[in-house]
PDB file of C-alpha atoms in Angstrom:
ATOM      1  CA  MET Z   1      -0.250  -0.181  -0.152  1.00 77.00           C
ATOM      2  CA  LYS Z   2       1.239   3.711  -0.659  1.00 80.00           C
ATOM      3  CA  ILE Z   3       1.879   6.142   1.876  1.00 81.00           C
ATOM      4  CA  TYR Z   4       0.800   9.391  -0.640  1.00 79.00           C
ATOM      5  CA  THR Z   5      -2.462   9.228  -3.210  1.00 80.00           C
ATOM      6  CA  LYS Z   6      -2.141  12.378  -4.992  1.00 80.00           C
ATOM      7  CA  THR Z   7      -5.838  13.266  -4.249  1.00 74.00           C
ATOM      8  CA  GLY Z   8      -4.768  15.740  -1.799  1.00 78.00           C
ATOM      9  CA  ASP Z   9      -2.788  17.635  -4.141  1.00 77.00           C
ATOM     10  CA  LYS Z  10      -4.530  20.439  -4.847  1.00 80.00           C
ATOM     11  CA  GLY Z  11      -6.054  21.624  -0.858  1.00 86.00           C
ATOM     12  CA  GLN Z  12      -8.347  18.777  -0.536  1.00 83.00           C
ATOM     13  CA  THR Z  13      -9.073  15.577   1.377  1.00 84.00           C
ATOM     14  CA  SER Z  14     -12.019  12.943   1.746  1.00 85.00           C
ATOM     15  CA  LEU Z  15     -13.785  12.824   5.196  1.00 81.00           C
ATOM     16  CA  ILE Z  16     -14.982   9.696   6.471  1.00 81.00           C
ATOM     17  CA  GLY Z  17     -18.138   9.072   4.146  1.00 83.00           C
ATOM     18  CA  GLY Z  18     -16.470  10.595   1.301  1.00 83.00           C
ATOM     19  CA  THR Z  19     -17.031  14.544   1.042  1.00 86.00           C
ATOM     20  CA  ARG Z  20     -14.761  16.669   0.091  1.00 85.00           C
ATOM     21  CA  VAL Z  21     -14.125  19.515   1.706  1.00 85.00           C
ATOM     22  CA  PRO Z  22     -10.777  21.763   1.830  1.00 76.00           C
ATOM     23  CA  LYS Z  23      -7.717  21.276   4.030  1.00 87.00           C
ATOM     24  CA  TYR Z  24      -8.598  24.205   6.428  1.00 87.00           C
ATOM     25  CA  HIS Z  25     -12.204  23.394   7.385  1.00 91.00           C
ATOM     26  CA  LEU Z  26     -12.581  23.588  10.850  1.00 93.00           C
ATOM     27  CA  ARG Z  27     -13.064  19.691  10.302  1.00 94.00           C
ATOM     28  CA  ILE Z  28     -10.153  18.709   8.981  1.00 92.00           C
ATOM     29  CA  ASP Z  29      -8.176  21.728  11.675  1.00 96.00           C
ATOM     30  CA  THR Z  30     -10.112  19.742  14.725  1.00 96.00           C
ATOM     31  CA  TYR Z  31      -9.643  16.245  14.550  1.00 96.00           C
ATOM     32  CA  GLY Z  32      -5.386  17.705  13.034  1.00 97.00           C
ATOM     33  CA  THR Z  33      -5.377  19.128  16.452  1.00 98.00           C
ATOM     34  CA  VAL Z  34      -6.281  15.775  18.452  1.00 98.00           C
ATOM     35  CA  ASP Z  35      -3.296  14.110  15.967  1.00 98.00           C
ATOM     36  CA  GLU Z  36      -1.635  16.449  17.624  1.00 98.00           C
ATOM     37  CA  LEU Z  37      -1.999  16.266  20.879  1.00 98.00           C
ATOM     38  CA  ASN Z  38      -1.146  12.188  20.559  1.00 98.00           C
ATOM     39  CA  SER Z  39       1.663  12.831  19.486  1.00 98.00           C
ATOM     40  CA  TYR Z  40       2.598  14.968  22.568  1.00 98.00           C
ATOM     41  CA  VAL Z  41       1.138  12.345  25.087  1.00 98.00           C
ATOM     42  CA  GLY Z  42       3.265   9.320  22.818  1.00 98.00           C
ATOM     43  CA  LEU Z  43       5.850  11.412  23.488  1.00 98.00           C
ATOM     44  CA  ILE Z  44       4.884  11.849  27.435  1.00 98.00           C
ATOM     45  CA  MET Z  45       4.540   7.946  27.430  1.00 98.00           C
ATOM     46  CA  CYS Z  46       8.468   7.194  25.921  1.00 97.00           C
ATOM     47  CA  GLN Z  47       9.956   9.534  29.449  1.00 97.00           C
ATOM     48  CA  ASP Z  48      10.829   7.434  32.598  1.00 97.00           C
ATOM     49  CA  ILE Z  49       7.767   7.647  34.410  1.00 98.00           C
ATOM     50  CA  GLU Z  50       6.159   4.889  36.673  1.00 98.00           C
ATOM     51  CA  ALA Z  51       4.534   2.243  34.211  1.00 98.00           C
ATOM     52  CA  HIS Z  52       1.131   2.937  35.906  1.00 98.00           C
ATOM     53  CA  ASP Z  53       1.178   5.945  34.763  1.00 98.00           C
ATOM     54  CA  GLN Z  54       2.453   4.430  30.656  1.00 98.00           C
ATOM     55  CA  LYS Z  55      -0.412   2.179  30.185  1.00 98.00           C
ATOM     56  CA  LEU Z  56      -2.706   5.052  31.075  1.00 98.00           C
ATOM     57  CA  LEU Z  57      -1.412   7.320  28.543  1.00 98.00           C
ATOM     58  CA  LYS Z  58      -0.806   4.441  25.648  1.00 98.00           C
ATOM     59  CA  GLU Z  59      -5.048   4.356  26.846  1.00 98.00           C
ATOM     60  CA  ILE Z  60      -5.338   7.918  26.200  1.00 98.00           C
ATOM     61  CA  GLN Z  61      -3.801   7.663  22.591  1.00 98.00           C
ATOM     62  CA  ASP Z  62      -6.400   4.667  22.247  1.00 98.00           C
ATOM     63  CA  ARG Z  63      -9.532   6.751  22.577  1.00 98.00           C
ATOM     64  CA  LEU Z  64      -7.719   9.669  21.061  1.00 98.00           C
ATOM     65  CA  PHE Z  65      -7.493   7.891  18.221  1.00 96.00           C
ATOM     66  CA  THR Z  66     -11.275   6.845  18.454  1.00 96.00           C
ATOM     67  CA  ILE Z  67     -11.607  10.807  18.711  1.00 97.00           C
ATOM     68  CA  GLY Z  68     -10.361  11.690  15.787  1.00 96.00           C
ATOM     69  CA  SER Z  69     -12.371   8.911  13.630  1.00 93.00           C
ATOM     70  CA  SER Z  70     -15.711  10.503  15.049  1.00 94.00           C
ATOM     71  CA  LEU Z  71     -14.536  13.951  13.907  1.00 93.00           C
ATOM     72  CA  ALA Z  72     -12.884  12.602  10.706  1.00 90.00           C
ATOM     73  CA  ALA Z  73     -16.667  11.164  10.183  1.00 88.00           C
ATOM     74  CA  ASP Z  74     -19.030  13.571   7.730  1.00 83.00           C
ATOM     75  CA  PRO Z  75     -21.602  12.849  10.117  1.00 82.00           C
ATOM     76  CA  GLU Z  76     -24.599  13.055   7.333  1.00 78.00           C
ATOM     77  CA  THR Z  77     -23.021  10.363   4.448  1.00 81.00           C
ATOM     78  CA  SER Z  78     -20.953   9.048   7.153  1.00 77.00           C
ATOM     79  CA  LYS Z  79     -22.351   4.636   7.192  1.00 76.00           C
ATOM     80  CA  MET Z  80     -18.813   2.815   8.737  1.00 76.00           C
ATOM     81  CA  LYS Z  81     -18.945   1.727  12.196  1.00 77.00           C
ATOM     82  CA  ILE Z  82     -16.852   4.738  14.112  1.00 77.00           C
ATOM     83  CA  PRO Z  83     -15.529   3.329  17.339  1.00 78.00           C
ATOM     84  CA  ASP Z  84     -16.997   5.708  20.303  1.00 88.00           C
ATOM     85  CA  LEU Z  85     -16.402   6.972  24.107  1.00 95.00           C
ATOM     86  CA  HIS Z  86     -18.116   5.429  27.096  1.00 96.00           C
ATOM     87  CA  ASP Z  87     -18.981   7.599  30.237  1.00 97.00           C
ATOM     88  CA  THR Z  88     -16.164   5.381  31.666  1.00 98.00           C
ATOM     89  CA  ASP Z  89     -13.429   6.886  29.693  1.00 98.00           C
ATOM     90  CA  ILE Z  90     -14.195   9.832  31.658  1.00 98.00           C
ATOM     91  CA  THR Z  91     -14.800   8.652  34.505  1.00 98.00           C
ATOM     92  CA  LEU Z  92     -11.253   7.135  34.604  1.00 98.00           C
ATOM     93  CA  LEU Z  93      -9.951   9.990  33.780  1.00 98.00           C
ATOM     94  CA  GLU Z  94     -11.588  12.003  36.757  1.00 98.00           C
ATOM     95  CA  ASN Z  95     -10.298   8.575  38.950  1.00 98.00           C
ATOM     96  CA  GLU Z  96      -6.664   9.010  38.192  1.00 98.00           C
ATOM     97  CA  MET Z  97      -7.069  13.026  39.239  1.00 98.00           C
ATOM     98  CA  ASP Z  98      -8.586  11.722  42.614  1.00 98.00           C
ATOM     99  CA  LEU Z  99      -6.154   9.646  43.273  1.00 98.00           C
ATOM    100  CA  MET Z 100      -3.160  11.934  42.572  1.00 98.00           C
ATOM    101  CA  ASN Z 101      -4.283  14.668  44.133  1.00 97.00           C
ATOM    102  CA  GLU Z 102      -4.936  12.579  47.727  1.00 97.00           C
ATOM    103  CA  LYS Z 103      -0.859  12.291  47.074  1.00 96.00           C
ATOM    104  CA  LEU Z 104      -0.733  15.774  45.674  1.00 96.00           C
ATOM    105  CA  PRO Z 105       0.153  18.977  47.346  1.00 93.00           C
ATOM    106  CA  ALA Z 106      -2.196  21.791  47.667  1.00 92.00           C
ATOM    107  CA  LEU Z 107      -2.533  23.857  45.046  1.00 92.00           C
ATOM    108  CA  LYS Z 108      -2.593  27.706  46.541  1.00 90.00           C
ATOM    109  CA  HIS Z 109      -0.740  29.245  43.306  1.00 91.00           C
ATOM    110  CA  PHE Z 110      -1.020  29.396  40.002  1.00 94.00           C
ATOM    111  CA  ILE Z 111       1.672  26.809  37.705  1.00 93.00           C
ATOM    112  CA  LEU Z 112       3.947  28.215  35.248  1.00 93.00           C
ATOM    113  CA  PRO Z 113       4.837  25.479  32.626  1.00 94.00           C
ATOM    114  CA  GLY Z 114       8.295  24.343  33.304  1.00 91.00           C
ATOM    115  CA  GLY Z 115      10.201  22.504  36.283  1.00 88.00           C
ATOM    116  CA  ASN Z 116      11.982  19.786  33.960  1.00 94.00           C
ATOM    117  CA  THR Z 117      11.690  17.867  30.629  1.00 96.00           C
ATOM    118  CA  VAL Z 118       8.541  15.004  31.014  1.00 97.00           C
ATOM    119  CA  VAL Z 119       6.495  18.103  33.298  1.00 97.00           C
ATOM    120  CA  SER Z 120       6.657  20.521  30.606  1.00 97.00           C
ATOM    121  CA  TYR Z 121       6.154  17.997  28.419  1.00 98.00           C
ATOM    122  CA  CYS Z 122       2.699  17.934  30.058  1.00 98.00           C
ATOM    123  CA  HIS Z 123       2.236  21.510  30.020  1.00 98.00           C
ATOM    124  CA  ILE Z 124       2.169  21.211  26.168  1.00 98.00           C
ATOM    125  CA  ALA Z 125      -0.044  18.802  25.445  1.00 98.00           C
ATOM    126  CA  ARG Z 126      -2.218  20.572  28.312  1.00 98.00           C
ATOM    127  CA  CYS Z 127      -2.431  23.306  25.945  1.00 98.00           C
ATOM    128  CA  VAL Z 128      -2.961  21.376  22.407  1.00 98.00           C
ATOM    129  CA  CYS Z 129      -5.840  19.520  24.113  1.00 98.00           C
ATOM    130  CA  ARG Z 130      -7.527  22.711  25.661  1.00 98.00           C
ATOM    131  CA  ARG Z 131      -7.032  23.852  21.923  1.00 98.00           C
ATOM    132  CA  ALA Z 132      -8.838  20.648  20.892  1.00 98.00           C
ATOM    133  CA  GLU Z 133     -11.952  21.355  23.219  1.00 98.00           C
ATOM    134  CA  ARG Z 134     -12.195  24.631  21.658  1.00 98.00           C
ATOM    135  CA  LEU Z 135     -12.268  23.299  18.330  1.00 98.00           C
ATOM    136  CA  THR Z 136     -14.655  20.640  18.970  1.00 98.00           C
ATOM    137  CA  VAL Z 137     -16.876  23.088  20.525  1.00 98.00           C
ATOM    138  CA  GLU Z 138     -16.553  24.875  17.544  1.00 98.00           C
ATOM    139  CA  LEU Z 139     -17.343  22.294  15.304  1.00 97.00           C
ATOM    140  CA  ALA Z 140     -20.458  21.029  17.558  1.00 97.00           C
ATOM    141  CA  GLU Z 141     -22.137  24.171  16.743  1.00 97.00           C
ATOM    142  CA  ASN Z 142     -22.964  24.055  13.479  1.00 93.00           C
ATOM    143  CA  SER Z 143     -22.211  19.643  12.702  1.00 94.00           C
ATOM    144  CA  PHE Z 144     -22.875  16.969  14.911  1.00 91.00           C
ATOM    145  CA  VAL Z 145     -20.269  15.742  17.731  1.00 94.00           C
ATOM    146  CA  ASP Z 146     -20.261  13.306  20.122  1.00 94.00           C
ATOM    147  CA  GLU Z 147     -20.974  15.442  23.436  1.00 96.00           C
ATOM    148  CA  ARG Z 148     -18.838  13.175  25.423  1.00 97.00           C
ATOM    149  CA  VAL Z 149     -15.930  14.158  22.936  1.00 97.00           C
ATOM    150  CA  THR Z 150     -15.671  17.645  25.086  1.00 97.00           C
ATOM    151  CA  VAL Z 151     -16.367  16.549  27.725  1.00 98.00           C
ATOM    152  CA  TYR Z 152     -13.745  13.957  27.522  1.00 98.00           C
ATOM    153  CA  LEU Z 153     -11.082  16.820  26.401  1.00 98.00           C
ATOM    154  CA  ASN Z 154     -11.803  18.807  28.791  1.00 98.00           C
ATOM    155  CA  ARG Z 155     -10.961  15.879  31.709  1.00 98.00           C
ATOM    156  CA  LEU Z 156      -7.866  14.991  30.077  1.00 98.00           C
ATOM    157  CA  SER Z 157      -6.623  18.861  29.750  1.00 98.00           C
ATOM    158  CA  ASP Z 158      -7.309  18.487  33.736  1.00 98.00           C
ATOM    159  CA  TYR Z 159      -5.393  15.412  33.895  1.00 98.00           C
ATOM    160  CA  LEU Z 160      -2.701  16.053  31.788  1.00 98.00           C
ATOM    161  CA  PHE Z 161      -2.184  18.885  34.628  1.00 98.00           C
ATOM    162  CA  VAL Z 162      -2.789  17.165  37.793  1.00 98.00           C
ATOM    163  CA  LEU Z 163       0.113  14.785  35.978  1.00 98.00           C
ATOM    164  CA  ALA Z 164       2.345  17.322  35.420  1.00 98.00           C
ATOM    165  CA  ARG Z 165       2.000  18.495  39.404  1.00 97.00           C
ATOM    166  CA  LYS Z 166       2.111  14.597  39.923  1.00 98.00           C
ATOM    167  CA  LEU Z 167       5.388  14.035  38.138  1.00 98.00           C
ATOM    168  CA  THR Z 168       7.340  17.168  39.237  1.00 96.00           C
ATOM    169  CA  VAL Z 169       6.525  15.391  42.782  1.00 95.00           C
ATOM    170  CA  TYR Z 170       8.305  11.963  41.219  1.00 96.00           C
ATOM    171  CA  PHE Z 171      10.709  13.699  39.413  1.00 95.00           C
ATOM    172  CA  LYS Z 172      11.728  16.226  43.155  1.00 94.00           C
ATOM    173  CA  SER Z 173      12.094  18.996  40.958  1.00 93.00           C
ATOM    174  CA  GLU Z 174      10.144  22.265  42.637  1.00 91.00           C
ATOM    175  CA  GLU Z 175       6.644  23.313  41.265  1.00 92.00           C
ATOM    176  CA  ASN Z 176       7.590  27.094  39.376  1.00 90.00           C
ATOM    177  CA  ILE Z 177       4.242  28.725  40.908  1.00 91.00           C
ATOM    178  CA  TRP Z 178       3.721  31.783  39.695  1.00 93.00           C
ATOM    179  CA  ILE Z 179       3.640  34.793  41.901  1.00 91.00           C
ATOM    180  CA  PRO Z 180       2.296  37.960  39.932  1.00 91.00           C
ATOM    181  CA  ARG Z 181       3.982  41.223  40.646  1.00 92.00           C
ATOM    182  CA  VAL Z 182       2.447  43.718  42.435  1.00 88.00           C
TER     183      VAL Z 182
END
């Protein structure tokens, strides 16, 4: 199978279902951002972190592929069976955050990204996740998007923030707190 098809050479691409749209279409931008997020999650997963976190990040990557495929499908024409999210996917992130938060110091300041490389990767992924969420909300204004996609992305950005805090402790770094000038 060839990777290149040449069908996109003129700035058009196909959604699942066959609809041709420009590559700058909001749906393309949305699932492209989810793909970017998935790459950053993979980068975090490849770091020297606990096996439990690596396993969960791998599961998150699977869910992001699920989200990407649902966003890549034209809700009007696609007849393909697309995997879907479940409420338990969202609950898993919430439960993981609760467990991590039990072992973290109380949050008393805003946290600036940084501290060490893997923590910074978490913050980059969190920002990309927020962008994916914003694009998904915009897409949902005019086209069908499963509401669990937006909820999942919202929880995932929170999870990535808490994971950054956990990894700060794990690597014995200090949180990069923001003390505003007054």
